[in-house]
mmCIF file of C-alpha atoms in Angstrom:
data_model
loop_
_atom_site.group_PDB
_atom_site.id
_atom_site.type_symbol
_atom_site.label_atom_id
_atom_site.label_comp_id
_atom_site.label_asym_id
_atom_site.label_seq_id
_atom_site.Cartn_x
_atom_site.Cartn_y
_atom_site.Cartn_z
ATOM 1 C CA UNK D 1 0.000 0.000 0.000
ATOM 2 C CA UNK D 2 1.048 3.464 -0.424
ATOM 3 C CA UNK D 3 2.201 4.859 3.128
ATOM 4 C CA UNK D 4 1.162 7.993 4.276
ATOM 5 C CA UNK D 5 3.742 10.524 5.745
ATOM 6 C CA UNK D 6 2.424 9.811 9.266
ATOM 7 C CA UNK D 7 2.025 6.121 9.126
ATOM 8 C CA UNK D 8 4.356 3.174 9.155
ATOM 9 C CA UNK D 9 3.928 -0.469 8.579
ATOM 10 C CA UNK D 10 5.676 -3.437 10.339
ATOM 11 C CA UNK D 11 6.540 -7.087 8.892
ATOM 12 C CA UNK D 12 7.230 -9.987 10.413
ATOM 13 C CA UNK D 13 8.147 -13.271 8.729
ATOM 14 C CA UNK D 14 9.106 -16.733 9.802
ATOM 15 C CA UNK D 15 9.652 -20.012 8.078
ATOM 16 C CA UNK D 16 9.345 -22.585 11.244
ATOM 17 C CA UNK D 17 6.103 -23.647 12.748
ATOM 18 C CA UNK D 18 5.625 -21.355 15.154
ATOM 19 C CA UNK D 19 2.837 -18.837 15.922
ATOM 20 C CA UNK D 20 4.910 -15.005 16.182
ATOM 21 C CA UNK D 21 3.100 -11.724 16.937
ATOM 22 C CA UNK D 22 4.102 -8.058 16.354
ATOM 23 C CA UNK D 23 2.950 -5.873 19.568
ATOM 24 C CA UNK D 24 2.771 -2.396 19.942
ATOM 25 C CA UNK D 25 3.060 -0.146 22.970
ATOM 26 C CA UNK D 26 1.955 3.357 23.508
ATOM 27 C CA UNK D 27 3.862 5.025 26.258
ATOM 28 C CA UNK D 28 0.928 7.854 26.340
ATOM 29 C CA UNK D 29 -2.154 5.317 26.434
ATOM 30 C CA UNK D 30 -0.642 2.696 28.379
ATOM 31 C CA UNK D 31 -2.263 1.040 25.631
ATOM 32 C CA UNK D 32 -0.653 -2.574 23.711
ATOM 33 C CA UNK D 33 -2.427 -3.624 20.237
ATOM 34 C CA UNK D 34 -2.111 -7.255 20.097
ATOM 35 C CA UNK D 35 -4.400 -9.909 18.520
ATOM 36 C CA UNK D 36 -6.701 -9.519 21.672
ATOM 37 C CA UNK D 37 -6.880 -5.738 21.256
ATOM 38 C CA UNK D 38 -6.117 -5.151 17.294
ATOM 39 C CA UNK D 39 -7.068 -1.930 16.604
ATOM 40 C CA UNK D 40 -6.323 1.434 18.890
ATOM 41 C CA UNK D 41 -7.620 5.007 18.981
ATOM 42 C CA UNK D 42 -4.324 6.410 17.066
ATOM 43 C CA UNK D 43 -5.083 4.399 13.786
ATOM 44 C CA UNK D 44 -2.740 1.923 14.589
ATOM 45 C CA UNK D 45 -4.441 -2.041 13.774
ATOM 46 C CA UNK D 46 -3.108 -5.381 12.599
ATOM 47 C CA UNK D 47 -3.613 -6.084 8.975
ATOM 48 C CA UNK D 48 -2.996 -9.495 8.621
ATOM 49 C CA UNK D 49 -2.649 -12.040 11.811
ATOM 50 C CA UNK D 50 0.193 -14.227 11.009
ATOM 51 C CA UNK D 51 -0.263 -18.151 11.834
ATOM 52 C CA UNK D 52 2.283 -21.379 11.635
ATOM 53 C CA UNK D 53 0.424 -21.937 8.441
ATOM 54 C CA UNK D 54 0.832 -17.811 6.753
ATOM 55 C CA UNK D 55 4.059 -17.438 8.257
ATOM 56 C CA UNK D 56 4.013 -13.560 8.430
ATOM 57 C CA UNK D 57 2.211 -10.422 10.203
ATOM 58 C CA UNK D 58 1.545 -6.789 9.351
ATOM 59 C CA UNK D 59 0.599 -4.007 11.253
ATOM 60 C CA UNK D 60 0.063 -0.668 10.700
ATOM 61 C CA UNK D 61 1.270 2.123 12.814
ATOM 62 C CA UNK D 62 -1.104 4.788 12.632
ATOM 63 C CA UNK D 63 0.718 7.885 13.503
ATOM 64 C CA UNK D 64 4.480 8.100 13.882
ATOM 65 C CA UNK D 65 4.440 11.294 15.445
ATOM 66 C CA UNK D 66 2.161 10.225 17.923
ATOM 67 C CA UNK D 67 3.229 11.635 21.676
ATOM 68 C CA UNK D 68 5.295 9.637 23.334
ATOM 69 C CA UNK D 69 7.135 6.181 22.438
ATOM 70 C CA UNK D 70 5.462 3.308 20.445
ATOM 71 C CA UNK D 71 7.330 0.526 21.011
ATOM 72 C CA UNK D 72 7.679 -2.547 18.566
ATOM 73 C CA UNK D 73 8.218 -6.149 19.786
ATOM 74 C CA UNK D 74 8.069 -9.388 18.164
ATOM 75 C CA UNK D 75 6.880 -12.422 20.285
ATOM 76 C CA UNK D 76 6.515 -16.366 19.932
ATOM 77 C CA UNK D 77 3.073 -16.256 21.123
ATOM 78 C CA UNK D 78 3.449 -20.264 22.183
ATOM 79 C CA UNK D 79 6.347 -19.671 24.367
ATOM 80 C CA UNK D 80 4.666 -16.625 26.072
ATOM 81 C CA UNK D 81 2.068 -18.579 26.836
ATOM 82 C CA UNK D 82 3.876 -21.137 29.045
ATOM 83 C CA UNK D 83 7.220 -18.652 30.506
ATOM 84 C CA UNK D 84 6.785 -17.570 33.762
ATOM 85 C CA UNK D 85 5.984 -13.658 33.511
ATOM 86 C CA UNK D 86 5.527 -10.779 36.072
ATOM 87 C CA UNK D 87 4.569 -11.971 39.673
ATOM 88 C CA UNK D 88 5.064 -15.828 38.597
ATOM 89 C CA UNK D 89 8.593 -15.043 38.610
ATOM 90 C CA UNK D 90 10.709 -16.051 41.909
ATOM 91 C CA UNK D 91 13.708 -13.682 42.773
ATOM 92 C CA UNK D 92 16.382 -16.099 41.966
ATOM 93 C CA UNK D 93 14.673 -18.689 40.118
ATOM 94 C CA UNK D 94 15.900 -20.630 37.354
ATOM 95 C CA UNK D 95 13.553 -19.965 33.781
ATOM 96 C CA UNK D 96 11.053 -22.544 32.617
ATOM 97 C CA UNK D 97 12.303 -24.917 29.912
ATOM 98 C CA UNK D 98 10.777 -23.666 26.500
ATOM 99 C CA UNK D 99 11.650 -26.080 23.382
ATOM 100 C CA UNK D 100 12.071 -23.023 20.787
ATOM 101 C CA UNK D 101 11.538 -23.838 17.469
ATOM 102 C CA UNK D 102 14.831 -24.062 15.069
ATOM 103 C CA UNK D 103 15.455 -21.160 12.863
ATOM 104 C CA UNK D 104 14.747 -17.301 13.180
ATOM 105 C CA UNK D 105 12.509 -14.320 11.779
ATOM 106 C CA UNK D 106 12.719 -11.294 9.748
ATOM 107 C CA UNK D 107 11.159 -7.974 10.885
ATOM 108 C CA UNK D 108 10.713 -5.279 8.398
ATOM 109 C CA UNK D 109 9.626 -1.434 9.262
ATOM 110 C CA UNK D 110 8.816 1.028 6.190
ATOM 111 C CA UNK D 111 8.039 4.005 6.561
ATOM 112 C CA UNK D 112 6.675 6.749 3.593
ATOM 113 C CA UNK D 113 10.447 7.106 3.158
ATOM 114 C CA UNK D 114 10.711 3.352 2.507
ATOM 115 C CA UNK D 115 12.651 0.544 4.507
ATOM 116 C CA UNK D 116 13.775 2.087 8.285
ATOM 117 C CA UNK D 117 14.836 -1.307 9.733
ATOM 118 C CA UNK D 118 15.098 -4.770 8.773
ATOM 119 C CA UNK D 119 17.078 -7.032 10.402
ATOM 120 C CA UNK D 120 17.019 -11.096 10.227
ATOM 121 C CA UNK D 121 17.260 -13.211 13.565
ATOM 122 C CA UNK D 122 19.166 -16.478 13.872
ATOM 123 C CA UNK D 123 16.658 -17.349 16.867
ATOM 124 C CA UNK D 124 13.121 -17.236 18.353
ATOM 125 C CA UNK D 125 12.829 -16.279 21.685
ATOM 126 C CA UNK D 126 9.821 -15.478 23.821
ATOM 127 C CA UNK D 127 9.976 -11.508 23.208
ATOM 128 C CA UNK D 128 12.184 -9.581 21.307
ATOM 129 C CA UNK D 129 12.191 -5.710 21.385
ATOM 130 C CA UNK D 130 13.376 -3.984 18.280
ATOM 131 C CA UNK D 131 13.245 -0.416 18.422
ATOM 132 C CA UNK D 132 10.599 2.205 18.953
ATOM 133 C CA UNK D 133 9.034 5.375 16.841
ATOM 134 C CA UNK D 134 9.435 8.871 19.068
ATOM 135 C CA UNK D 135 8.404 11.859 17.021
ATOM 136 C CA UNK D 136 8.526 10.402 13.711
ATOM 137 C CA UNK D 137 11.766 8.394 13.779
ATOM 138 C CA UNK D 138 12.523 5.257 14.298
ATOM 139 C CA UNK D 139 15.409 3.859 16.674
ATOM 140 C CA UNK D 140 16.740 1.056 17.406
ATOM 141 C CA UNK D 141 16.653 -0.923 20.435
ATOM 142 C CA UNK D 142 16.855 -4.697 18.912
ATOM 143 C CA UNK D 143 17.766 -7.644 21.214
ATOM 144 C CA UNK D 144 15.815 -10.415 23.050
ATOM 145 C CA UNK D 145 14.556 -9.545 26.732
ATOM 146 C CA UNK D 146 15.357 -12.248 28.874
ATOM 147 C CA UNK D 147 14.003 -10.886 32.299
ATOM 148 C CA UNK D 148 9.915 -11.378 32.067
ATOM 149 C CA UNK D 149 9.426 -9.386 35.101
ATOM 150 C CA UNK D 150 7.741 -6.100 33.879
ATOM 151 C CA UNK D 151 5.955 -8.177 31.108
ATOM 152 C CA UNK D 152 2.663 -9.586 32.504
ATOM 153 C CA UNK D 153 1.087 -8.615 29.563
ATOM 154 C CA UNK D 154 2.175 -11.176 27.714
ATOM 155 C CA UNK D 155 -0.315 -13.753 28.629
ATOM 156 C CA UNK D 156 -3.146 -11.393 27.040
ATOM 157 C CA UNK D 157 -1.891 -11.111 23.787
ATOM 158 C CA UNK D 158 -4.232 -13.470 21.911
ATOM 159 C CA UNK D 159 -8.078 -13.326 22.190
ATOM 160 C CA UNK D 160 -9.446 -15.635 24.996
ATOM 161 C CA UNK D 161 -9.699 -18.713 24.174
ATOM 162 C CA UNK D 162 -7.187 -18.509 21.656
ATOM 163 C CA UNK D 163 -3.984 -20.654 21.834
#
């Protein structure tokens, strides 16, 4: 599609059989789009939910210059769904075991200037944070969060009912 000067557009593709997500935060709204929640106020919605079957997602960022940070992470929505996250999490405690799936991703942002970002992983992880829009431009932030802690919202990132 043709982007607007205000919008951007996010890609992620995977070959393995794996369900990932693209999620977005909104510093200002406290707000996360995320298959449960796919549209927000800003303009921002998913455009196509990715599966182990499609192998890709795109989202559309509504408005880059949007106050505050919007924050872009990819996720493996299985492992999220089974990692200890938030107040499960005991000081000191060893992670749960996730089996991974072989393999890696590719995330793409464009923006009405064209590609901003694109970068190919060698892994899947549970969450992996890759950079952030603050007043129209994009920076980078890429690399896989290991501490859960501050991430409780990753168990509602799929509708309910919804594995």
């Amino acid at each position: 599609p043709e982007i607007k000067g205000d919008e951007a557009y996010v890609k992620l593709e995977w070959d393995e059989d794996c369900d990932m997500d693209i999620i977005l935060f909104q510093t200002m709204t406290g707000e996360y789009m995320t298959e449960a929640n796919p549209s927000l106020e800003s303009g921002s919605e998913i455009l196509k939910t990715g599966t182990s079957d499609t192998g890709f997602e795109i989202i559309k960022i509504g408005d880059i210059f949007l106050e505050g940070v919007q924050t872009i992470y990819a996720c493996d929505a299985d492992a999220a769904a089974v990692v200890p996250v938030g107040d499960e999490i005991e000081p000191f405690a060893l992670p749960a075991v996730v089996e991974f799936p072989e393999g890696g991703f590719t995330i793409t942002v464009y923006d009405s200037d064209g590609v901003v970002f694109k970068r190919t992983t060698a892994r899947i992880d549970t969450i992996y944070q890759l950079g952030y829009f603050y007043d129209g431009e994009f920076y980078i932030l890429e690399g896989f969060i290991e501490d859960l802690k501050n991430f409780d919202w990753l168990r509602d990132i799929k509708p309910d009912g919804e594995d």
